[in-house]
Coordinates of C-alpha atoms in Angstrom, one line a residue:
M1 CA -161.1 21.6 54.7
G2 CA -159.7 22.5 58.0
L3 CA -162.7 24.2 59.4
S4 CA -163.7 24.7 63.1
A5 CA -166.4 22.4 64.4
A6 CA -168.9 25.2 64.3
H7 CA -168.4 26.0 60.7
A8 CA -168.9 22.4 59.8
E9 CA -172.2 22.5 61.9
K10 CA -173.2 25.6 60.5
D11 CA -172.8 24.5 56.9
V12 CA -175.0 21.6 57.5
D13 CA -177.6 23.4 59.8
V14 CA -178.0 26.4 57.5
E15 CA -178.8 24.3 54.5
N16 CA -181.3 22.2 56.3
G17 CA -183.0 25.3 57.8
D18 CA -182.4 23.6 61.3
L19 CA -181.7 26.7 63.5
E20 CA -184.3 26.1 66.2
G21 CA -182.8 27.3 69.6
E22 CA -179.5 28.5 67.7
K23 CA -180.3 32.3 68.4
E24 CA -180.6 31.6 72.2
R25 CA -177.3 29.8 72.3
V26 CA -175.7 32.8 70.6
L27 CA -177.1 35.2 72.9
R28 CA -175.6 33.3 75.9
S29 CA -172.1 32.8 74.3
V30 CA -171.6 36.1 72.6
K31 CA -171.4 39.5 74.0
S32 CA -172.0 42.0 71.1
A33 CA -170.2 45.5 70.8
K34 CA -172.2 48.6 70.0
I35 CA -171.5 49.3 66.5
P36 CA -173.8 50.9 63.9
N37 CA -175.1 48.9 61.0
Q38 CA -174.2 45.6 62.7
A39 CA -176.4 43.4 60.5
L40 CA -174.7 44.6 57.2
L41 CA -171.2 44.5 58.9
S42 CA -171.8 41.0 60.4
G43 CA -173.1 39.8 57.1
L44 CA -170.3 41.0 55.2
A45 CA -167.8 39.6 57.8
Y46 CA -169.6 36.2 57.6
C47 CA -169.5 36.0 53.8
V48 CA -166.0 37.2 53.4
S49 CA -164.5 34.8 56.0
S50 CA -166.4 31.7 54.7
C51 CA -165.5 32.6 51.1
S52 CA -161.7 33.2 51.9
M53 CA -161.5 30.0 53.9
I54 CA -162.3 27.8 51.1
L55 CA -160.3 29.8 48.4
I56 CA -157.2 29.8 50.7
N57 CA -157.5 25.9 51.3
K58 CA -157.7 25.6 47.5
C59 CA -154.7 27.7 47.0
V60 CA -152.7 25.7 49.5
L61 CA -153.7 22.4 48.1
S62 CA -153.7 23.2 44.3
S63 CA -151.7 26.3 43.7
Y64 CA -148.9 25.4 46.2
D65 CA -149.4 21.7 45.4
F66 CA -149.3 20.8 49.0
N67 CA -150.0 17.0 49.2
A68 CA -150.6 16.7 53.1
G69 CA -154.2 17.5 53.6
I70 CA -154.3 15.8 57.0
S71 CA -151.3 17.8 58.2
L72 CA -153.0 21.1 56.9
M73 CA -156.2 20.0 58.9
L74 CA -154.1 19.3 61.9
Y75 CA -152.3 22.7 61.9
Q76 CA -155.6 24.6 61.4
N77 CA -157.2 22.8 64.2
F78 CA -154.2 23.5 66.5
V79 CA -154.4 27.2 65.7
S80 CA -158.2 27.1 66.6
V81 CA -157.4 25.3 69.9
I82 CA -154.7 27.8 70.8
I83 CA -157.0 30.9 70.1
V84 CA -160.1 29.5 71.7
S85 CA -158.2 28.5 74.9
G86 CA -156.5 31.9 75.0
L87 CA -159.9 33.7 74.7
S88 CA -161.5 31.4 77.4
A89 CA -158.6 32.0 79.7
W90 CA -158.9 35.8 79.3
G91 CA -162.7 35.6 80.0
V92 CA -163.8 36.7 76.4
I93 CA -165.7 33.6 75.8
S94 CA -167.0 30.8 78.1
T95 CA -166.1 27.0 77.5
E96 CA -167.0 23.9 79.3
P97 CA -163.9 22.0 81.0
L98 CA -162.9 19.1 78.7
T99 CA -163.5 16.1 81.2
F100 CA -162.8 12.6 80.4
R101 CA -166.5 11.8 80.6
L102 CA -167.4 14.6 78.1
M103 CA -164.5 13.5 75.7
K104 CA -165.6 9.8 75.8
V105 CA -169.1 10.7 74.9
W106 CA -168.0 13.1 72.0
F107 CA -165.5 10.7 70.6
P108 CA -167.6 9.2 67.9
V109 CA -168.7 12.6 66.7
N110 CA -165.2 13.6 66.6
V111 CA -164.2 10.6 64.4
L112 CA -166.8 11.8 61.8
F113 CA -165.7 15.3 62.2
V114 CA -162.0 14.5 61.2
G115 CA -163.1 12.3 58.4
M116 CA -165.4 15.0 57.0
L117 CA -162.5 17.6 57.1
I118 CA -159.9 15.3 55.6
T119 CA -162.2 14.0 52.8
S120 CA -163.1 17.7 52.1
M121 CA -159.4 18.4 51.8
F122 CA -158.7 15.5 49.5
S123 CA -161.5 16.4 47.1
L124 CA -160.8 20.1 47.1
K125 CA -157.2 19.3 45.8
Y126 CA -158.7 17.7 42.7
I127 CA -162.0 19.5 42.1
N128 CA -162.8 23.2 41.3
V129 CA -164.5 25.3 43.9
A130 CA -167.7 25.7 42.0
M131 CA -168.2 22.0 41.5
V132 CA -167.4 21.2 45.2
T133 CA -170.0 23.7 46.2
V134 CA -172.7 22.0 44.0
L135 CA -171.6 18.5 44.9
K136 CA -171.9 19.4 48.7
N137 CA -175.7 19.6 47.9
V138 CA -175.9 15.9 47.9
T139 CA -175.2 16.1 51.7
N140 CA -178.8 17.6 52.1
V141 CA -180.2 14.7 50.3
I142 CA -178.4 12.1 52.5
T143 CA -179.3 14.1 55.6
A144 CA -183.1 14.3 54.6
V145 CA -183.3 10.6 54.1
G146 CA -181.4 10.1 57.4
E147 CA -184.0 12.3 59.2
M148 CA -186.6 10.4 57.8
Y149 CA -185.5 7.0 58.9
L150 CA -183.7 7.8 62.2
F151 CA -186.1 10.6 63.5
Q152 CA -189.3 9.8 61.6
K153 CA -189.2 13.3 60.3
H154 CA -191.3 13.9 57.1
H155 CA -190.6 16.5 54.5
D156 CA -193.2 18.2 52.5
N157 CA -193.1 18.2 48.6
R158 CA -191.3 21.6 48.2
V159 CA -188.3 20.2 50.1
W160 CA -188.2 17.0 48.1
A161 CA -188.5 18.9 44.7
A162 CA -185.4 20.9 45.8
L163 CA -183.6 17.9 46.8
F164 CA -184.4 16.3 43.6
L165 CA -183.1 19.4 41.6
M166 CA -179.8 19.3 43.6
I167 CA -179.3 15.7 42.6
I168 CA -180.0 16.6 38.8
S169 CA -177.6 19.5 39.1
A170 CA -174.9 17.4 40.6
I171 CA -175.1 14.8 37.9
S172 CA -175.4 17.1 35.1
G173 CA -172.6 19.3 36.7
G174 CA -170.2 16.2 36.8
I175 CA -171.0 15.0 33.2
T176 CA -170.1 18.5 31.8
D177 CA -167.2 19.2 34.1
L178 CA -164.1 19.9 31.8
S179 CA -161.8 19.2 34.7
F180 CA -163.5 16.0 35.9
H181 CA -161.2 14.0 38.2
A182 CA -162.5 10.7 39.4
I183 CA -160.4 10.5 42.6
G184 CA -161.7 14.0 43.5
Y185 CA -165.3 12.9 42.9
T186 CA -165.0 9.9 44.9
W187 CA -163.6 11.9 47.9
Q188 CA -166.3 14.3 47.6
V189 CA -169.0 11.5 47.6
I190 CA -167.4 10.1 50.6
N191 CA -167.3 13.6 52.3
C192 CA -171.1 13.9 51.7
F193 CA -171.9 10.7 53.5
L194 CA -169.5 11.7 56.4
T195 CA -171.0 15.2 56.6
A196 CA -174.5 13.9 56.8
S197 CA -173.6 11.2 59.3
Y198 CA -171.8 14.0 61.4
S199 CA -174.8 16.2 61.4
L200 CA -177.2 13.2 62.2
T201 CA -174.9 11.8 64.9
L202 CA -174.3 15.3 66.4
R203 CA -178.0 15.6 67.2
R204 CA -178.2 12.2 68.9
V205 CA -175.1 12.8 71.0
M206 CA -175.9 16.4 71.8
D207 CA -178.3 15.7 74.6
T208 CA -176.0 13.1 76.2
A209 CA -173.0 15.4 76.0
K210 CA -175.0 18.2 77.9
K211 CA -175.7 15.8 80.8
V212 CA -171.9 15.2 81.5
T213 CA -171.0 18.9 81.5
R214 CA -170.7 20.9 84.6
S215 CA -173.3 23.7 83.5
G216 CA -175.7 21.3 81.8
N217 CA -175.1 23.2 78.4
L218 CA -172.6 22.9 75.6
N219 CA -172.3 26.2 73.6
E220 CA -170.7 26.5 70.4
F221 CA -167.1 27.6 71.6
S222 CA -167.0 24.6 73.8
M223 CA -167.8 22.4 70.7
V224 CA -165.1 24.1 68.9
L225 CA -162.7 23.4 71.5
L226 CA -163.9 20.0 72.2
N227 CA -163.8 18.9 68.5
N228 CA -160.5 20.5 67.6
T229 CA -158.7 19.3 70.7
L230 CA -159.7 15.7 70.2
S231 CA -158.9 15.9 66.4
L232 CA -155.1 16.5 67.3
P233 CA -154.1 12.9 68.7
L234 CA -156.2 11.4 65.9
G235 CA -154.7 13.6 63.2
V236 CA -151.1 12.8 64.4
V237 CA -151.8 9.0 64.0
L238 CA -153.3 9.4 60.5
I239 CA -150.4 11.5 59.4
F240 CA -148.2 8.4 60.1
L241 CA -150.7 6.1 58.6
F242 CA -150.9 8.1 55.5
K243 CA -147.2 8.5 55.5
E244 CA -147.2 12.3 55.3
V245 CA -144.4 12.6 57.6
D246 CA -142.0 11.5 54.9
Y247 CA -143.6 14.3 52.5
L248 CA -143.2 16.9 55.2
Y249 CA -139.7 16.1 55.7
E250 CA -138.8 16.4 52.0
T251 CA -141.1 19.2 50.9
P252 CA -139.4 22.8 50.5
L253 CA -142.8 24.5 51.1
L254 CA -142.1 24.3 54.9
K255 CA -139.2 26.5 54.4
L256 CA -141.2 29.4 52.8
P257 CA -142.4 32.0 55.2
S258 CA -145.2 32.9 52.8
F259 CA -146.6 29.3 52.9
W260 CA -146.6 29.4 56.8
L261 CA -148.3 32.8 56.6
V262 CA -151.1 31.4 54.4
I263 CA -151.7 28.2 56.4
T264 CA -151.8 30.2 59.6
L265 CA -154.3 32.6 58.1
S266 CA -156.5 29.7 57.1
G267 CA -156.4 28.6 60.7
F268 CA -157.6 32.0 61.8
L269 CA -160.3 32.1 59.1
G270 CA -161.7 28.7 60.1
L271 CA -162.3 30.2 63.5
A272 CA -163.5 33.5 62.2
I273 CA -166.4 31.7 60.5
S274 CA -167.6 30.5 64.0
F275 CA -167.4 34.1 65.5
T276 CA -169.0 35.9 62.3
S277 CA -171.7 33.4 61.9
M278 CA -172.8 33.7 65.4
W279 CA -172.6 37.5 65.2
F280 CA -174.6 37.5 62.0
L281 CA -177.2 35.3 63.4
H282 CA -177.5 37.4 66.6
Q283 CA -177.9 40.6 64.4
T284 CA -180.6 39.1 62.0
G285 CA -182.3 35.9 62.4
A286 CA -182.7 32.4 60.9
T287 CA -184.4 33.2 57.7
T288 CA -181.9 36.0 56.6
Y289 CA -178.9 33.8 58.0
S290 CA -180.1 30.8 55.9
L291 CA -180.6 32.6 52.8
V292 CA -177.5 34.6 52.9
G293 CA -175.6 31.3 53.5
S294 CA -177.0 29.9 50.3
L295 CA -176.7 32.8 48.2
N296 CA -173.1 33.2 49.4
K297 CA -172.2 30.2 47.4
I298 CA -172.8 32.0 44.1
P299 CA -170.1 34.6 44.3
L300 CA -167.9 31.9 45.8
S301 CA -168.3 29.6 42.8
V302 CA -167.5 32.5 40.3
T303 CA -164.6 33.7 42.1
G304 CA -163.2 30.1 42.4
I305 CA -163.6 29.8 38.5
V306 CA -161.9 33.1 37.8
L307 CA -159.0 32.9 40.3
F308 CA -158.1 29.3 39.6
H309 CA -158.6 29.6 35.8
V310 CA -161.1 26.7 35.8
P311 CA -161.9 25.5 32.1
T312 CA -165.6 25.7 31.7
S313 CA -168.4 25.5 29.2
L314 CA -171.9 26.9 28.9
Q315 CA -173.4 23.6 30.0
N316 CA -171.4 23.2 33.0
S317 CA -171.8 26.9 34.1
M318 CA -175.6 26.5 33.7
S319 CA -175.4 23.2 35.8
I320 CA -173.4 25.1 38.5
L321 CA -176.0 28.0 38.5
F322 CA -178.8 25.5 38.6
G323 CA -177.4 23.8 41.6
L324 CA -176.6 27.1 43.4
L325 CA -180.4 28.1 42.9
A326 CA -181.5 24.8 43.9
G327 CA -179.7 25.3 47.3
V328 CA -181.4 28.7 47.8
F329 CA -184.9 27.1 46.9
F330 CA -184.1 24.3 49.4
A331 CA -183.3 26.7 52.3
R332 CA -186.5 28.7 51.6
A333 CA -188.4 25.3 51.4
K334 CA -187.1 24.2 54.8
L335 CA -187.8 27.5 56.6
K336 CA -191.4 27.4 55.3
E337 CA -191.7 23.9 56.4
K338 CA -190.4 24.7 59.8
S339 CA -192.8 27.8 60.1
Q340 CA -195.7 25.6 59.2
S341 CA -194.8 22.8 61.7
G342 CA -194.2 25.3 64.4

């Protein structure tokens, strides 16, 4: 789905419990206003924006039957670039200049980022929100194995137990899914590999990218601007390759003001997730942030089933709940692992 770079990173990092140093970056990049009960308010804002983003994308792709997922991603990323550039110009946020050296270093990460967003769009068109949420857990398994081989990082038994539960829930969920769609599941599996690759590659490229910036740092807003800006020319090329231009020329949806309102809102929400996630992390901490991120998937899945009238069974519902709880267990296990290793 057409998320900002920061949201894509948060989705991976939160589930992996990998938030070391994030709070310091937040403190440097966000100036928080004096509002009472900020922890509660920021938590609600984060939950509402992240849930709304997925549900609106599902609405555009399924309810409107919009068959141009790459174009939707391109428009959402364009909205993010405009907003972040404007906020940076007004001095509300600080971003690094997008030099040729920085973009050259970042380009491999951006290719994975674009692939991750596009495959997410394609899978969400065919699979219900609840099953997408459960199947995304497979990303954690791939990432954990990648960390073990690439970074020689070893995980304790609780983490592997949670990963095993995630695999079981994904398999049982797919078997009992009454609206099973082979194409959608194929795209989601590809998405899991690309998301894990993005996360692992990002960690390797981050240090190199910081060295070619003027300040020696690369905050989250700079990554949002960098990823979304680089995605624009790549997205245009893919639109022609996948022949979405012909579809856009013929579809009557682009003549509907309500459709433009919805997709523009999705662009704002994609960026809102970045702001609210940093605000929430600033007001609470890694533990609360991680657990809320995992628990947030439960109401999202239920809402997705109800809003889109998804046919389900007791077995499938239990598989989905099992997978969501496994995600919470995984977040707790990773946090305990980090606290013990620290």
